mmCIF file of C-alpha atoms in Angstrom:
data_model
loop_
_atom_site.group_PDB
_atom_site.id
_atom_site.type_symbol
_atom_site.label_atom_id
_atom_site.label_comp_id
_atom_site.label_asym_id
_atom_site.label_seq_id
_atom_site.Cartn_x
_atom_site.Cartn_y
_atom_site.Cartn_z
ATOM 1 C CA UNK A 983 -16.474 -47.501 99.176
ATOM 2 C CA UNK A 984 -18.025 -49.523 96.016
ATOM 3 C CA UNK A 985 -20.926 -49.311 97.778
ATOM 4 C CA UNK A 986 -21.501 -45.537 97.733
ATOM 5 C CA UNK A 987 -19.897 -45.628 94.129
ATOM 6 C CA UNK A 988 -22.660 -47.668 92.711
ATOM 7 C CA UNK A 989 -25.392 -46.286 95.630
ATOM 8 C CA UNK A 990 -24.330 -43.220 93.426
ATOM 9 C CA UNK A 991 -25.000 -44.482 89.785
ATOM 10 C CA UNK A 992 -28.613 -45.277 90.130
ATOM 11 C CA UNK A 993 -28.493 -41.847 91.079
ATOM 12 C CA UNK A 994 -31.304 -39.632 87.325
ATOM 13 C CA UNK A 995 -27.918 -37.218 87.884
ATOM 14 C CA UNK A 996 -25.312 -39.123 87.808
ATOM 15 C CA UNK A 997 -27.233 -41.107 84.194
ATOM 16 C CA UNK A 998 -27.685 -37.924 82.917
ATOM 17 C CA UNK A 999 -23.650 -37.215 83.292
ATOM 18 C CA UNK A 1000 -22.802 -40.923 81.880
ATOM 19 C CA UNK A 1001 -25.103 -40.674 78.734
ATOM 20 C CA UNK A 1002 -23.499 -37.283 77.315
ATOM 21 C CA UNK A 1003 -19.791 -39.234 78.688
ATOM 22 C CA UNK A 1004 -21.000 -42.291 77.071
ATOM 23 C CA UNK A 1005 -21.556 -40.637 73.614
ATOM 24 C CA UNK A 1006 -19.012 -38.429 73.074
ATOM 25 C CA UNK A 1007 -16.689 -41.428 73.188
ATOM 26 C CA UNK A 1008 -18.183 -43.499 70.727
ATOM 27 C CA UNK A 1009 -17.843 -40.359 69.043
ATOM 28 C CA UNK A 1010 -14.235 -40.839 70.301
ATOM 29 C CA UNK A 1011 -14.448 -44.392 69.419
ATOM 30 C CA UNK A 1012 -15.607 -44.082 65.277
ATOM 31 C CA UNK A 1013 -12.607 -40.841 65.136
ATOM 32 C CA UNK A 1014 -9.940 -43.173 66.038
ATOM 33 C CA UNK A 1015 -11.195 -46.805 64.923
ATOM 34 C CA UNK A 1016 -13.300 -46.017 62.567
ATOM 35 C CA UNK A 1017 -11.509 -43.112 60.813
ATOM 36 C CA UNK A 1018 -7.773 -43.701 60.812
ATOM 37 C CA UNK A 1019 -7.426 -40.996 63.530
ATOM 38 C CA UNK A 1020 -5.255 -42.151 65.844
ATOM 39 C CA UNK A 1021 -1.981 -41.104 64.218
ATOM 40 C CA UNK A 1022 -2.172 -37.918 61.909
ATOM 41 C CA UNK A 1023 -1.320 -38.575 58.490
ATOM 42 C CA UNK A 1024 0.196 -34.879 58.576
ATOM 43 C CA UNK A 1025 2.973 -33.838 60.868
ATOM 44 C CA UNK A 1026 2.567 -29.818 62.118
ATOM 45 C CA UNK A 1027 0.198 -28.701 64.713
ATOM 46 C CA UNK A 1028 -1.752 -26.780 62.000
ATOM 47 C CA UNK A 1029 -1.493 -29.009 59.399
ATOM 48 C CA UNK A 1030 -3.210 -32.149 61.866
ATOM 49 C CA UNK A 1031 -5.824 -30.011 62.917
ATOM 50 C CA UNK A 1032 -6.946 -28.865 59.725
ATOM 51 C CA UNK A 1033 -6.715 -33.186 58.686
ATOM 52 C CA UNK A 1034 -8.818 -33.295 62.345
ATOM 53 C CA UNK A 1035 -11.512 -30.050 60.938
ATOM 54 C CA UNK A 1036 -12.195 -31.891 57.885
ATOM 55 C CA UNK A 1037 -12.796 -35.457 59.468
ATOM 56 C CA UNK A 1038 -15.098 -34.443 61.916
ATOM 57 C CA UNK A 1039 -16.929 -33.273 58.029
ATOM 58 C CA UNK A 1040 -17.552 -36.001 56.488
ATOM 59 C CA UNK A 1041 -18.332 -37.650 59.245
ATOM 60 C CA UNK A 1042 -21.024 -34.759 60.367
ATOM 61 C CA UNK A 1043 -22.143 -35.698 56.748
ATOM 62 C CA UNK A 1044 -22.255 -39.505 56.132
ATOM 63 C CA UNK A 1045 -24.216 -38.778 59.539
ATOM 64 C CA UNK A 1046 -26.454 -36.685 57.800
ATOM 65 C CA UNK A 1047 -27.254 -38.237 55.205
ATOM 66 C CA UNK A 1048 -27.835 -41.846 57.184
ATOM 67 C CA UNK A 1049 -30.900 -39.823 58.547
ATOM 68 C CA UNK A 1050 -35.048 -39.853 56.604
ATOM 69 C CA UNK A 1051 -35.529 -36.434 55.184
ATOM 70 C CA UNK A 1052 -37.513 -33.919 56.925
ATOM 71 C CA UNK A 1053 -41.266 -34.900 57.290
ATOM 72 C CA UNK A 1054 -40.994 -38.352 55.801
ATOM 73 C CA UNK A 1055 -41.270 -41.600 57.250
ATOM 74 C CA UNK A 1056 -38.721 -44.047 56.431
ATOM 75 C CA UNK A 1057 -39.487 -45.952 53.384
ATOM 76 C CA UNK A 1058 -41.203 -50.039 54.727
ATOM 77 C CA UNK A 1059 -39.247 -52.871 54.630
ATOM 78 C CA UNK A 1060 -39.989 -55.160 51.587
ATOM 79 C CA UNK A 1061 -41.303 -58.677 52.374
ATOM 80 C CA UNK A 1062 -38.921 -61.402 53.853
ATOM 81 C CA UNK A 1063 -38.518 -64.832 51.850
ATOM 82 C CA UNK A 1064 -41.279 -66.222 54.512
ATOM 83 C CA UNK A 1065 -42.975 -63.955 54.712
ATOM 84 C CA UNK A 1066 -43.701 -64.287 50.947
ATOM 85 C CA UNK A 1067 -43.757 -67.641 51.387
ATOM 86 C CA UNK A 1068 -47.422 -67.736 53.792
ATOM 87 C CA UNK A 1069 -48.963 -64.575 51.725
ATOM 88 C CA UNK A 1070 -48.505 -66.775 49.159
ATOM 89 C CA UNK A 1071 -49.477 -70.236 51.085
ATOM 90 C CA UNK A 1072 -52.821 -68.444 51.494
ATOM 91 C CA UNK A 1073 -51.764 -68.727 55.573
ATOM 92 C CA UNK A 1074 -52.756 -65.357 57.695
ATOM 93 C CA UNK A 1075 -50.152 -64.276 59.038
ATOM 94 C CA UNK A 1076 -50.582 -61.098 61.222
ATOM 95 C CA UNK A 1077 -49.393 -58.209 59.364
ATOM 96 C CA UNK A 1078 -46.546 -56.012 60.096
ATOM 97 C CA UNK A 1079 -46.435 -52.084 59.745
ATOM 98 C CA UNK A 1080 -43.332 -52.735 58.075
ATOM 99 C CA UNK A 1081 -44.799 -54.606 55.056
ATOM 100 C CA UNK A 1082 -45.100 -53.410 51.422
ATOM 101 C CA UNK A 1083 -47.676 -55.831 50.685
ATOM 102 C CA UNK A 1084 -50.888 -55.206 52.304
#
C-alpha cells in the first residue's frame, strides 16, 4: 500500500494536484495564525462572515502591495559593507546585477 502511494506521488498529475493543495493550505494557515482567524471576534454567522471577507480583502491588498509595479524591474539592492570594502581596497570582485555600483 505505502509503495503504491509513494509511486503515485511521483506522477505529474499528483504533483499538480498537490501544488494547488499546498497553496490553499498555506493561505488557510496564514489566516488562522497570522490574522487571528482561529477564533471569531464577533458572534453570529453574518458578522463572522463579514469579518472573514474584510480580512481576506486586507490580505489581498497586503499581498498586492508587496509586488513590484507591473512592467518595472524591482530596484537594485545596495552593495553590502563587505562589497564596499572590496571596492575601496580596489580588490576585484565579480559585479552582480544586484549591485548599484558600476
